[in-house]
PDB file of N, CA and C and ligand atoms in Angstrom:
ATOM      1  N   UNK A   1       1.968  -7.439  19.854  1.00 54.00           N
ATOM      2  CA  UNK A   1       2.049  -7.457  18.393  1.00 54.00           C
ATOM      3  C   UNK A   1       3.261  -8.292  17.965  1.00 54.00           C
ATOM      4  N   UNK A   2       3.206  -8.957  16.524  1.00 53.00           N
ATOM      5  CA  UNK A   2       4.085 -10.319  16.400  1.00 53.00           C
ATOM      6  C   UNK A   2       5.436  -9.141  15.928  1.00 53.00           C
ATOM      7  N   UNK A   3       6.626  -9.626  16.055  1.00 59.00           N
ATOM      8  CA  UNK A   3       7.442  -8.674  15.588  1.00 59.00           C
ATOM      9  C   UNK A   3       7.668  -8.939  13.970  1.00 59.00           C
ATOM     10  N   UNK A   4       6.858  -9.966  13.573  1.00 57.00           N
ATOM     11  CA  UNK A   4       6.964 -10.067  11.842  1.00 57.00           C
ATOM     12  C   UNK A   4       5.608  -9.846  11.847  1.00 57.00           C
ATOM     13  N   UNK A   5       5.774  -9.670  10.528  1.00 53.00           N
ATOM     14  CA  UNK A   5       3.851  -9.690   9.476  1.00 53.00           C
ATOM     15  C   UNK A   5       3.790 -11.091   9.647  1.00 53.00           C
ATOM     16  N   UNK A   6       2.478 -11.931   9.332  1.00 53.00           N
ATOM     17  CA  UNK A   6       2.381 -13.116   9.520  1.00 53.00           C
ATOM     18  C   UNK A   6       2.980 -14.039   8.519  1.00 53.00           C
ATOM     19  N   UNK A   7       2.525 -15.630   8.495  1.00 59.00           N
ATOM     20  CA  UNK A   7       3.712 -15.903   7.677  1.00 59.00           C
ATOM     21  C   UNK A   7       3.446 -15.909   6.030  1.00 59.00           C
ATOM     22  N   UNK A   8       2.034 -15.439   5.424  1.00 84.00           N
ATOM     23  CA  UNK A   8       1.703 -15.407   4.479  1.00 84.00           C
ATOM     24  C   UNK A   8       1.930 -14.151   3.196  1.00 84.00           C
ATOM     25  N   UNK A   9       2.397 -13.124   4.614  1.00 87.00           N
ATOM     26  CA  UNK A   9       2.852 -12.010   4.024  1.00 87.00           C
ATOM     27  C   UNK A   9       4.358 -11.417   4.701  1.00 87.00           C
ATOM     28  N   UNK A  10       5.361 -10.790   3.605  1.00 92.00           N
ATOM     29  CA  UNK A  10       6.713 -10.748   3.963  1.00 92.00           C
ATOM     30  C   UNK A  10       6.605  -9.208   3.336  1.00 92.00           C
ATOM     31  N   UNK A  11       7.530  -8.867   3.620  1.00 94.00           N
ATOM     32  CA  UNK A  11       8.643  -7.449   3.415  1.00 94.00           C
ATOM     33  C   UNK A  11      10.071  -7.240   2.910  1.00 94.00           C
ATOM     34  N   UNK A  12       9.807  -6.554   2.044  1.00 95.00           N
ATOM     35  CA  UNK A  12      11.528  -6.716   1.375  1.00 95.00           C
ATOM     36  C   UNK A  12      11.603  -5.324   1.127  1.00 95.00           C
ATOM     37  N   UNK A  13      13.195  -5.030   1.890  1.00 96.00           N
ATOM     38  CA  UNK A  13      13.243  -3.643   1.365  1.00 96.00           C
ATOM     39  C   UNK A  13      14.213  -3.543  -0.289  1.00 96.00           C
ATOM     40  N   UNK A  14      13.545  -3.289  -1.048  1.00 96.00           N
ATOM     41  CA  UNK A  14      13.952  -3.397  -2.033  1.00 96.00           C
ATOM     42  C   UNK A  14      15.022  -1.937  -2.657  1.00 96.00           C
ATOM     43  N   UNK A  15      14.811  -1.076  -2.158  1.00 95.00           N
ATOM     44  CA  UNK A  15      16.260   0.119  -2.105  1.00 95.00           C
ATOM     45  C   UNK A  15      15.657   0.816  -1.277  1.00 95.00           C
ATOM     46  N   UNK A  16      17.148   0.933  -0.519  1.00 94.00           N
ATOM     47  CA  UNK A  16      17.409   1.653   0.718  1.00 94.00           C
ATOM     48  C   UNK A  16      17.196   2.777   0.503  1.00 94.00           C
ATOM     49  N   UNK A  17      16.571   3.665   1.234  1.00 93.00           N
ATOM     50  CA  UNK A  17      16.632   5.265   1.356  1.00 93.00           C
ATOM     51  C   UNK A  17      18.262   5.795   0.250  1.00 93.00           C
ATOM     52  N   UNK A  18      17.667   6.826  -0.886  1.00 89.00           N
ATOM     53  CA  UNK A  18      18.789   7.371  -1.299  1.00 89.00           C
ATOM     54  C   UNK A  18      19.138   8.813  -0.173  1.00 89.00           C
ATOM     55  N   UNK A  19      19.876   9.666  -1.386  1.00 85.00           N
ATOM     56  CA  UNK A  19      20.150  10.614  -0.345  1.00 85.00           C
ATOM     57  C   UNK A  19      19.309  11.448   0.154  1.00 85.00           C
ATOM     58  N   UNK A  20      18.123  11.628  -0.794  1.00 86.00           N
ATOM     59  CA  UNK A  20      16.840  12.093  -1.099  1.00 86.00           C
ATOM     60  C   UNK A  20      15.478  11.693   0.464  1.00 86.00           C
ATOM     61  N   UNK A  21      16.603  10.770   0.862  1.00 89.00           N
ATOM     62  CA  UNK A  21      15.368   9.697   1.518  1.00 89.00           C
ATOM     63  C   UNK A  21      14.428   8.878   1.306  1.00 89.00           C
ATOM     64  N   UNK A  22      14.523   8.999  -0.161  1.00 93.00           N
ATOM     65  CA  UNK A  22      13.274   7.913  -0.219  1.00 93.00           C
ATOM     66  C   UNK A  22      13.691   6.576  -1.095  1.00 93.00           C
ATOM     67  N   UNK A  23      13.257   5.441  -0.703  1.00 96.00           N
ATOM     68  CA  UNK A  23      13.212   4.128  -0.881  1.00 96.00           C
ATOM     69  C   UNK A  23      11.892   3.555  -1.493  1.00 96.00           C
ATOM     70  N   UNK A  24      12.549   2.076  -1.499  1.00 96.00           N
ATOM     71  CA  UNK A  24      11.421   1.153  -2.207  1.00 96.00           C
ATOM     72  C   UNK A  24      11.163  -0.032  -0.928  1.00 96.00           C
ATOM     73  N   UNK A  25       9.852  -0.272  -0.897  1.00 96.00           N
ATOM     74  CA  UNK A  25       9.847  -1.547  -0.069  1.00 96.00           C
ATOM     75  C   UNK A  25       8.670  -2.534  -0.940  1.00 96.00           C
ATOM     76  N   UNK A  26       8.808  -3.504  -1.016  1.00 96.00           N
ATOM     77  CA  UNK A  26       7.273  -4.714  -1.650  1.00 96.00           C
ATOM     78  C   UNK A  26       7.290  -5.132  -0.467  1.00 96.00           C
ATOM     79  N   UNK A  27       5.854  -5.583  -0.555  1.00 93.00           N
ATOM     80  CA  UNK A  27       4.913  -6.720   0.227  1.00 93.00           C
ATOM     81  C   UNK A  27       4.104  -7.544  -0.429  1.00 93.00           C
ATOM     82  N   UNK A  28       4.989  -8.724  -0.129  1.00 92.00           N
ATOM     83  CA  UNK A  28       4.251  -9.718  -0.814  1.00 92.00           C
ATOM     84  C   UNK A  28       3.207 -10.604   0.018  1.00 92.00           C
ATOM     85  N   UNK A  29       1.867 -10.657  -0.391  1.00 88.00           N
ATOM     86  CA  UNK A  29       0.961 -11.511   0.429  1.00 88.00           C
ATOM     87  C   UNK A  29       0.603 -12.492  -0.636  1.00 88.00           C
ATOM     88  N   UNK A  30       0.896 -13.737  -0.233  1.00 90.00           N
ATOM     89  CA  UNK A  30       0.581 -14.900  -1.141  1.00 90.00           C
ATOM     90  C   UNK A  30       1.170 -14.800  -2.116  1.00 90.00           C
ATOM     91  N   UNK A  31       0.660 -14.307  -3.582  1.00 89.00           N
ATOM     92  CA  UNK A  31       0.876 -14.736  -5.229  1.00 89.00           C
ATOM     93  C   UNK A  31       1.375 -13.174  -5.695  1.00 89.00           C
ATOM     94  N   UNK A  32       0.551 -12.223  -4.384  1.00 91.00           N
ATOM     95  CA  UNK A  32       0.879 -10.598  -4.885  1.00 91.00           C
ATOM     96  C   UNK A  32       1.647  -9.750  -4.590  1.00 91.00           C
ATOM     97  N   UNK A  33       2.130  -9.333  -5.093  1.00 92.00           N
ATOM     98  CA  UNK A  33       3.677  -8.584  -4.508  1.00 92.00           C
ATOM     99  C   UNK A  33       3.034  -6.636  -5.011  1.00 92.00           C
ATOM    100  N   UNK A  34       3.401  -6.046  -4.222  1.00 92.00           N
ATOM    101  CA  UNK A  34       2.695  -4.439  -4.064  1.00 92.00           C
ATOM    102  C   UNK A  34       4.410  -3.953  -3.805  1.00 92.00           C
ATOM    103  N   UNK A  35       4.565  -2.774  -4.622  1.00 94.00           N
ATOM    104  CA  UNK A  35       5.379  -1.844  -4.006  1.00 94.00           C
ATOM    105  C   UNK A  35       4.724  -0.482  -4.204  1.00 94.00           C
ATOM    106  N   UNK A  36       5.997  -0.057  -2.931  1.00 95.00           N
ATOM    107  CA  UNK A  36       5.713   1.213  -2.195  1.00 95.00           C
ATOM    108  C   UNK A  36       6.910   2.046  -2.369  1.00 95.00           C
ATOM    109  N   UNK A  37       7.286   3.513  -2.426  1.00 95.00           N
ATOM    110  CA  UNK A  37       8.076   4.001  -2.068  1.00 95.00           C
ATOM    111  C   UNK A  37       7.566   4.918  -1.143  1.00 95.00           C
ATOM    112  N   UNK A  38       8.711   5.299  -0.600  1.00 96.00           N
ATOM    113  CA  UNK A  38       8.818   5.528   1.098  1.00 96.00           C
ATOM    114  C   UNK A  38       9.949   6.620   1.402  1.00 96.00           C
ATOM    115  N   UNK A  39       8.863   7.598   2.058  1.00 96.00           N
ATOM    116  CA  UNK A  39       9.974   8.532   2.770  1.00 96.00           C
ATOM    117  C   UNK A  39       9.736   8.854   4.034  1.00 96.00           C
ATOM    118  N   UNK A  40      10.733   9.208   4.645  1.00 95.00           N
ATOM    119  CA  UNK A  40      10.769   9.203   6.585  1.00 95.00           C
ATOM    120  C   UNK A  40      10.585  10.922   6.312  1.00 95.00           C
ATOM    121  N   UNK A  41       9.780  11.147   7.424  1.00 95.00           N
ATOM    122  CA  UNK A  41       9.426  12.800   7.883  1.00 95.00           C
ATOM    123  C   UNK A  41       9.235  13.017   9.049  1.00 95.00           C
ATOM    124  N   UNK A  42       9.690  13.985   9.137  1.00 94.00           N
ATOM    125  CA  UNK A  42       9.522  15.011  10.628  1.00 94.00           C
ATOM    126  C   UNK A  42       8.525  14.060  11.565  1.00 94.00           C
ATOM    127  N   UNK A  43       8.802  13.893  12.521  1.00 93.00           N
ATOM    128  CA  UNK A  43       7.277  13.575  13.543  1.00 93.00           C
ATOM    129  C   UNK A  43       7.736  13.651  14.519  1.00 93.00           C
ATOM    130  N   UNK A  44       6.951  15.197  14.916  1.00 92.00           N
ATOM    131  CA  UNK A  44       7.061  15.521  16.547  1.00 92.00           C
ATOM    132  C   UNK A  44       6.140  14.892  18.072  1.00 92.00           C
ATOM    133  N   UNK A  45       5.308  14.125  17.458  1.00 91.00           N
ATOM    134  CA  UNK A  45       4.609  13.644  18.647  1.00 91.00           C
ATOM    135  C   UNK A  45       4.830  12.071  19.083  1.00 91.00           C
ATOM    136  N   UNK A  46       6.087  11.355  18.868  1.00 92.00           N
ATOM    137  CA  UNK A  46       6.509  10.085  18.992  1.00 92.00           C
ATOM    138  C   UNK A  46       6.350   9.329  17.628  1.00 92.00           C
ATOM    139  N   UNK A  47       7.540   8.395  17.367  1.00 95.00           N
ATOM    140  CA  UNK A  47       7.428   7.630  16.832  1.00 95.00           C
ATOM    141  C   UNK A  47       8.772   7.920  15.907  1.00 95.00           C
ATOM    142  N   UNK A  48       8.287   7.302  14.414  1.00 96.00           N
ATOM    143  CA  UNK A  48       8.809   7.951  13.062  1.00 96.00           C
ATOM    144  C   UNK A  48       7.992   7.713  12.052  1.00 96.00           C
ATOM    145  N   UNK A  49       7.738   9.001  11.490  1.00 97.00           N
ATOM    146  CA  UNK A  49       6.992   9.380  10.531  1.00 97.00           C
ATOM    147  C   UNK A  49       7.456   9.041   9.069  1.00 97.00           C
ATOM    148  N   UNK A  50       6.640   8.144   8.295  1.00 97.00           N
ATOM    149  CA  UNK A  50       6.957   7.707   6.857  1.00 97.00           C
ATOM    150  C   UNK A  50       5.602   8.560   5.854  1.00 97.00           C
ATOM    151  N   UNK A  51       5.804   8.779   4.777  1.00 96.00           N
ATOM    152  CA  UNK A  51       5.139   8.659   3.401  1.00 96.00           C
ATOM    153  C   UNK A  51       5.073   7.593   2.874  1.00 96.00           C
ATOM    154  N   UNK A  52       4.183   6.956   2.652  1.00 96.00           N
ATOM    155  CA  UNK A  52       4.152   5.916   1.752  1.00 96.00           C
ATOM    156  C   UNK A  52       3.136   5.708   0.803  1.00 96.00           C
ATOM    157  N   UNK A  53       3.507   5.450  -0.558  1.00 95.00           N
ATOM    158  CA  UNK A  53       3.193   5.644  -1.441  1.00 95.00           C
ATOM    159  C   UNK A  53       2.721   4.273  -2.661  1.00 95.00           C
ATOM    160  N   UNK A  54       1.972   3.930  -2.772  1.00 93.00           N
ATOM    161  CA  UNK A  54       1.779   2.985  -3.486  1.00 93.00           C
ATOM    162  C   UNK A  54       1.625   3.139  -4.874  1.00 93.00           C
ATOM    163  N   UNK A  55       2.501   2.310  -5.282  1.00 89.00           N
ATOM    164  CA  UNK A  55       2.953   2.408  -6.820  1.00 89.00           C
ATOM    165  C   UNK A  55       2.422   2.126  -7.701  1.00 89.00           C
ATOM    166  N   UNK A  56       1.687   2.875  -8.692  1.00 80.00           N
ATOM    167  CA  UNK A  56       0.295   2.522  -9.692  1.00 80.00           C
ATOM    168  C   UNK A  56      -1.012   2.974  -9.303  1.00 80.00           C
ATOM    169  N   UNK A  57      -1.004   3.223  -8.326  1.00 79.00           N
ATOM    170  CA  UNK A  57      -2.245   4.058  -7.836  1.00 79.00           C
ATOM    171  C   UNK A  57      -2.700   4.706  -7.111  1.00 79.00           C
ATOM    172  N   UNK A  58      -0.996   5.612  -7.296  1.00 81.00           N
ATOM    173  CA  UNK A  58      -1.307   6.893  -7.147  1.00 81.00           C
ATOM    174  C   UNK A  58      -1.725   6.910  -5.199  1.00 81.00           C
ATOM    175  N   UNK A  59      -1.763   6.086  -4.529  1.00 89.00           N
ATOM    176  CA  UNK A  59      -2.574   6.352  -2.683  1.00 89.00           C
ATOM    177  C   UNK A  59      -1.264   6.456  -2.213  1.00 89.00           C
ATOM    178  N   UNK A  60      -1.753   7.806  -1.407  1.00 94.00           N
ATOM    179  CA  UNK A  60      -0.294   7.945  -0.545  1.00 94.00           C
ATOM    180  C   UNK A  60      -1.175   8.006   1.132  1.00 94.00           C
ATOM    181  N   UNK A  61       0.047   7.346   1.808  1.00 95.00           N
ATOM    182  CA  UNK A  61      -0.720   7.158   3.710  1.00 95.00           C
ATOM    183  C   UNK A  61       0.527   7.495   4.350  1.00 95.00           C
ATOM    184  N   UNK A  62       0.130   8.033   4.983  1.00 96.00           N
ATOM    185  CA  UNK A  62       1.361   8.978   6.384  1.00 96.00           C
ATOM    186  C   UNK A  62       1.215   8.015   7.287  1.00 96.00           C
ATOM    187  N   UNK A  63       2.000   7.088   7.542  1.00 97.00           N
ATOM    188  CA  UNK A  63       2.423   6.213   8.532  1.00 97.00           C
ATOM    189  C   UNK A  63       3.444   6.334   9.382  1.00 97.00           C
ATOM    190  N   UNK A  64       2.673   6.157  10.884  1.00 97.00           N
ATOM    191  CA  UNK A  64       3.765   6.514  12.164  1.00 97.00           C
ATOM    192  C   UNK A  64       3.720   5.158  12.879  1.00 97.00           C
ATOM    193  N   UNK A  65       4.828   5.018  12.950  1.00 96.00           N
ATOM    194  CA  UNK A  65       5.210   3.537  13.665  1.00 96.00           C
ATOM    195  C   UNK A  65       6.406   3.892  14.536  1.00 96.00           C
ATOM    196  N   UNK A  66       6.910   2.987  15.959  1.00 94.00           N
ATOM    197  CA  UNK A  66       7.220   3.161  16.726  1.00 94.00           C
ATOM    198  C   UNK A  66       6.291   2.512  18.307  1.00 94.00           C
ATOM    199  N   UNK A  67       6.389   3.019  19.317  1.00 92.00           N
ATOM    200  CA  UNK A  67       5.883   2.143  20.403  1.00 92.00           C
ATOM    201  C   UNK A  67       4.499   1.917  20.440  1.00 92.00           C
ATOM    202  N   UNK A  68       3.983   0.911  20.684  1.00 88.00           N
ATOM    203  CA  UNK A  68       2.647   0.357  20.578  1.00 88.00           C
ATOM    204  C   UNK A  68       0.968   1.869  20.318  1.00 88.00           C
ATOM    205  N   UNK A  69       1.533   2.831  21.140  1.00 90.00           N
ATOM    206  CA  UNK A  69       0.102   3.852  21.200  1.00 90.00           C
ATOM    207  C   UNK A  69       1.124   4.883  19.971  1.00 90.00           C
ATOM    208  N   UNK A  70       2.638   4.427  19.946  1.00 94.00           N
ATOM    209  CA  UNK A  70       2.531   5.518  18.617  1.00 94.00           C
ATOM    210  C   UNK A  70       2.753   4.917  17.235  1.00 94.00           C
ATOM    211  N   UNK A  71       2.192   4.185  17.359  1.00 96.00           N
ATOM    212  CA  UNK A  71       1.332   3.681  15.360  1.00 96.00           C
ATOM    213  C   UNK A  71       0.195   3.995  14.682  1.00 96.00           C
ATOM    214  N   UNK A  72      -0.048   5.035  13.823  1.00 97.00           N
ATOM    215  CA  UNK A  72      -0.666   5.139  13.258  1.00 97.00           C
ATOM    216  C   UNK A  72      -0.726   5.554  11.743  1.00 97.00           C
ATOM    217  N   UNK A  73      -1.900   4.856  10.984  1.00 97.00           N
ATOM    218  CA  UNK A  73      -2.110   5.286   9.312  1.00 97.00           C
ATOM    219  C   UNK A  73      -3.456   5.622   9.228  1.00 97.00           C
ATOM    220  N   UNK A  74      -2.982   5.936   7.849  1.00 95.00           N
ATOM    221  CA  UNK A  74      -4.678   6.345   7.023  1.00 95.00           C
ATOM    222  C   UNK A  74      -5.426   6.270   6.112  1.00 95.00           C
ATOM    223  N   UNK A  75      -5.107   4.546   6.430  1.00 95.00           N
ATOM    224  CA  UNK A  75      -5.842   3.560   5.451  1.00 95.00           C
ATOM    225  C   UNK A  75      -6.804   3.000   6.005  1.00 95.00           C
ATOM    226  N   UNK A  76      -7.472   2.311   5.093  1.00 94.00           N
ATOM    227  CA  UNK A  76      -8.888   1.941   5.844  1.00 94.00           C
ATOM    228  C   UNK A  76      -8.638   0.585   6.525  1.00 94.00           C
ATOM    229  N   UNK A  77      -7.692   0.006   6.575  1.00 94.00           N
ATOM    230  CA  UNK A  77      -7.323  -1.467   7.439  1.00 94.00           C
ATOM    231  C   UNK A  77      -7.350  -0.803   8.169  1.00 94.00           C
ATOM    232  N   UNK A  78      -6.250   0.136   8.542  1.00 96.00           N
ATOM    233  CA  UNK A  78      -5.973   0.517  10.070  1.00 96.00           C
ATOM    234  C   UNK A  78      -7.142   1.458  10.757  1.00 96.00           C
ATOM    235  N   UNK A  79      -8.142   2.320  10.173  1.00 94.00           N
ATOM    236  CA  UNK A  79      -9.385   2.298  10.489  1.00 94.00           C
ATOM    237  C   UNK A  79     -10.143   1.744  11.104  1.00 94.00           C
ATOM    238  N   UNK A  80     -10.419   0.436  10.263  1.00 96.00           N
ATOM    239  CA  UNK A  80     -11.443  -0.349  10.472  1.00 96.00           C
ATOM    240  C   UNK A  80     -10.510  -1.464  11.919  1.00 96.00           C
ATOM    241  N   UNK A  81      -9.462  -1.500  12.187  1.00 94.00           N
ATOM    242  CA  UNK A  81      -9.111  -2.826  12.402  1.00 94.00           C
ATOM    243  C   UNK A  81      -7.624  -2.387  13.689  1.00 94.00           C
ATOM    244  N   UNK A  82      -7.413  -1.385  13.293  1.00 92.00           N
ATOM    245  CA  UNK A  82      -6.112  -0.554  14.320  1.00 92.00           C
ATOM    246  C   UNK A  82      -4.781  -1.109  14.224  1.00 92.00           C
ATOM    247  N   UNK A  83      -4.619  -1.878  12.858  1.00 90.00           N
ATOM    248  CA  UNK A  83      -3.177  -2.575  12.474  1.00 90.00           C
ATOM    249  C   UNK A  83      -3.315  -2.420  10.912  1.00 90.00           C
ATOM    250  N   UNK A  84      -2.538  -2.622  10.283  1.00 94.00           N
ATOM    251  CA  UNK A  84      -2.364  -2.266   8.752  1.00 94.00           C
ATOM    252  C   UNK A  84      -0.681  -2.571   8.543  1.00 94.00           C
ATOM    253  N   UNK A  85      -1.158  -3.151   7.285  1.00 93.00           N
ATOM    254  CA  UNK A  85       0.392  -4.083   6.634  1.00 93.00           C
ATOM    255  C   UNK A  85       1.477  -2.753   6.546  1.00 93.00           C
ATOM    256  N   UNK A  86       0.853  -1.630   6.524  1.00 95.00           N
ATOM    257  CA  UNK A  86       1.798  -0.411   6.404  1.00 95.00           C
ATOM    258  C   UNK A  86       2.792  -0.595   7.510  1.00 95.00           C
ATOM    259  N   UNK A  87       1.792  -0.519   8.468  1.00 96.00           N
ATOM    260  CA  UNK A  87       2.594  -0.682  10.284  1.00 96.00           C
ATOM    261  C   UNK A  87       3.403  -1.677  10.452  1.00 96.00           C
ATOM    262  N   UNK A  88       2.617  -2.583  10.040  1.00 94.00           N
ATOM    263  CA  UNK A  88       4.119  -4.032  10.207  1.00 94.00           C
ATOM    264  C   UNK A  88       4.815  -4.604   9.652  1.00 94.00           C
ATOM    265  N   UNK A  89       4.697  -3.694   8.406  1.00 95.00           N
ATOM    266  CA  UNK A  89       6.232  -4.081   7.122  1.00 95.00           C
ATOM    267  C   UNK A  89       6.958  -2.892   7.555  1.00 95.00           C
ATOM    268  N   UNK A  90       6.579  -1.774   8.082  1.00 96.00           N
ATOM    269  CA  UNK A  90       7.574  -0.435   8.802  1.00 96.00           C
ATOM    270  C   UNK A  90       8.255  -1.157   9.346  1.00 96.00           C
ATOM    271  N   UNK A  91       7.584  -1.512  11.218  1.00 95.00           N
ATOM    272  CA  UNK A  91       8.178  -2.139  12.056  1.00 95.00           C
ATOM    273  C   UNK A  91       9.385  -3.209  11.747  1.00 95.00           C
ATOM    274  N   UNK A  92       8.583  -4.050  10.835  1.00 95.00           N
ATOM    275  CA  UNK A  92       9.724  -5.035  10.450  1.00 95.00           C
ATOM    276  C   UNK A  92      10.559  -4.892  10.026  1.00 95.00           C
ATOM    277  N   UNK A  93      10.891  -3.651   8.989  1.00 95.00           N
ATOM    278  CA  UNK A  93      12.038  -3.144   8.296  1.00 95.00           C
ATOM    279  C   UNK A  93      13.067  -2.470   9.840  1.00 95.00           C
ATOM    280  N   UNK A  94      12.080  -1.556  10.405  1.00 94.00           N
ATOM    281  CA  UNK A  94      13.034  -1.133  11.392  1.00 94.00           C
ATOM    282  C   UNK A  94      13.794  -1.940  12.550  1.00 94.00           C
ATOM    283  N   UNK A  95      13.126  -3.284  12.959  1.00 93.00           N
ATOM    284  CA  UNK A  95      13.502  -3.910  13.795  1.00 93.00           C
ATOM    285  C   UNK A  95      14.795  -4.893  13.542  1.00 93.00           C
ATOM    286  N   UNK A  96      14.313  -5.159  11.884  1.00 94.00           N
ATOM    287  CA  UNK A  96      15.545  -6.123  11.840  1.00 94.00           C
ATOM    288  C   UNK A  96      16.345  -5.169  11.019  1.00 94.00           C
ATOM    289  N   UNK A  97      16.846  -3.921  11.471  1.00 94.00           N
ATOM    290  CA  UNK A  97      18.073  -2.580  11.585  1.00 94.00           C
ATOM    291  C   UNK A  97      17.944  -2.276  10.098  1.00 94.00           C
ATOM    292  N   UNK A  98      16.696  -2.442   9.297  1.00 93.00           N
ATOM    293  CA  UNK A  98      17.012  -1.858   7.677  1.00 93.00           C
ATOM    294  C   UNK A  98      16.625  -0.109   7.586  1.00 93.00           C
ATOM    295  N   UNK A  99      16.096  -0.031   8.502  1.00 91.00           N
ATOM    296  CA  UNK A  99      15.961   1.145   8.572  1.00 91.00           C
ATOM    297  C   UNK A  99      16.080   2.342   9.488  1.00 91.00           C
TER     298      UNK A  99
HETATM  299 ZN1   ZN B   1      -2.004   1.384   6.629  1.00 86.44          ZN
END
């Protein structure tokens, strides 16, 4: 897996976890920019466990990211397809130390 999203779509963490834990991140693909806020939770079976929440409509997806067999969401990309922009705007935030 690429350690960025590809190059058409980026990640910005737009506020850091308060004390609360929860943050803002956008993803912009092409012309469209989506935000999310985001909170880290408990996850006992590998990984780290996020909430994420998409802003305006109301869809929230429990995303676990971390080593390759422990990523998972519960959106229909990652359904249909076993990767989802959830997973690799996580990853990317965590890899390059934003989170
Ligand atoms: Zn997803």
């Amino acid at each position: 897996m690429a350690a960025t999203p590809s190059p058409t779509r980026s990640i910005r963490l737009v506020r850091p976890p308060t004390l609360d834990g929860t943050g803002v991140f956008c993803v912009r693909t092409g012309e469209t920019a989506t935000f999310y806020t985001f909170r880290e939770i408990p996850c006992a079976i590998g990984g780290r466990g996020f909430v994420v929440h998409r802003l305006g409509l109301g869809t929230v997806y429990h995303v676990r990211v971390g080593d390759r067999l422990d990523c998972s969401c519960e959106c229909l990309g990652y359904l249909a397809h076993g990767r989802c922009k959830h997973i690799l705007g996580l990853l990317a935030l965590l890899r390059s130390g934003q989170l």
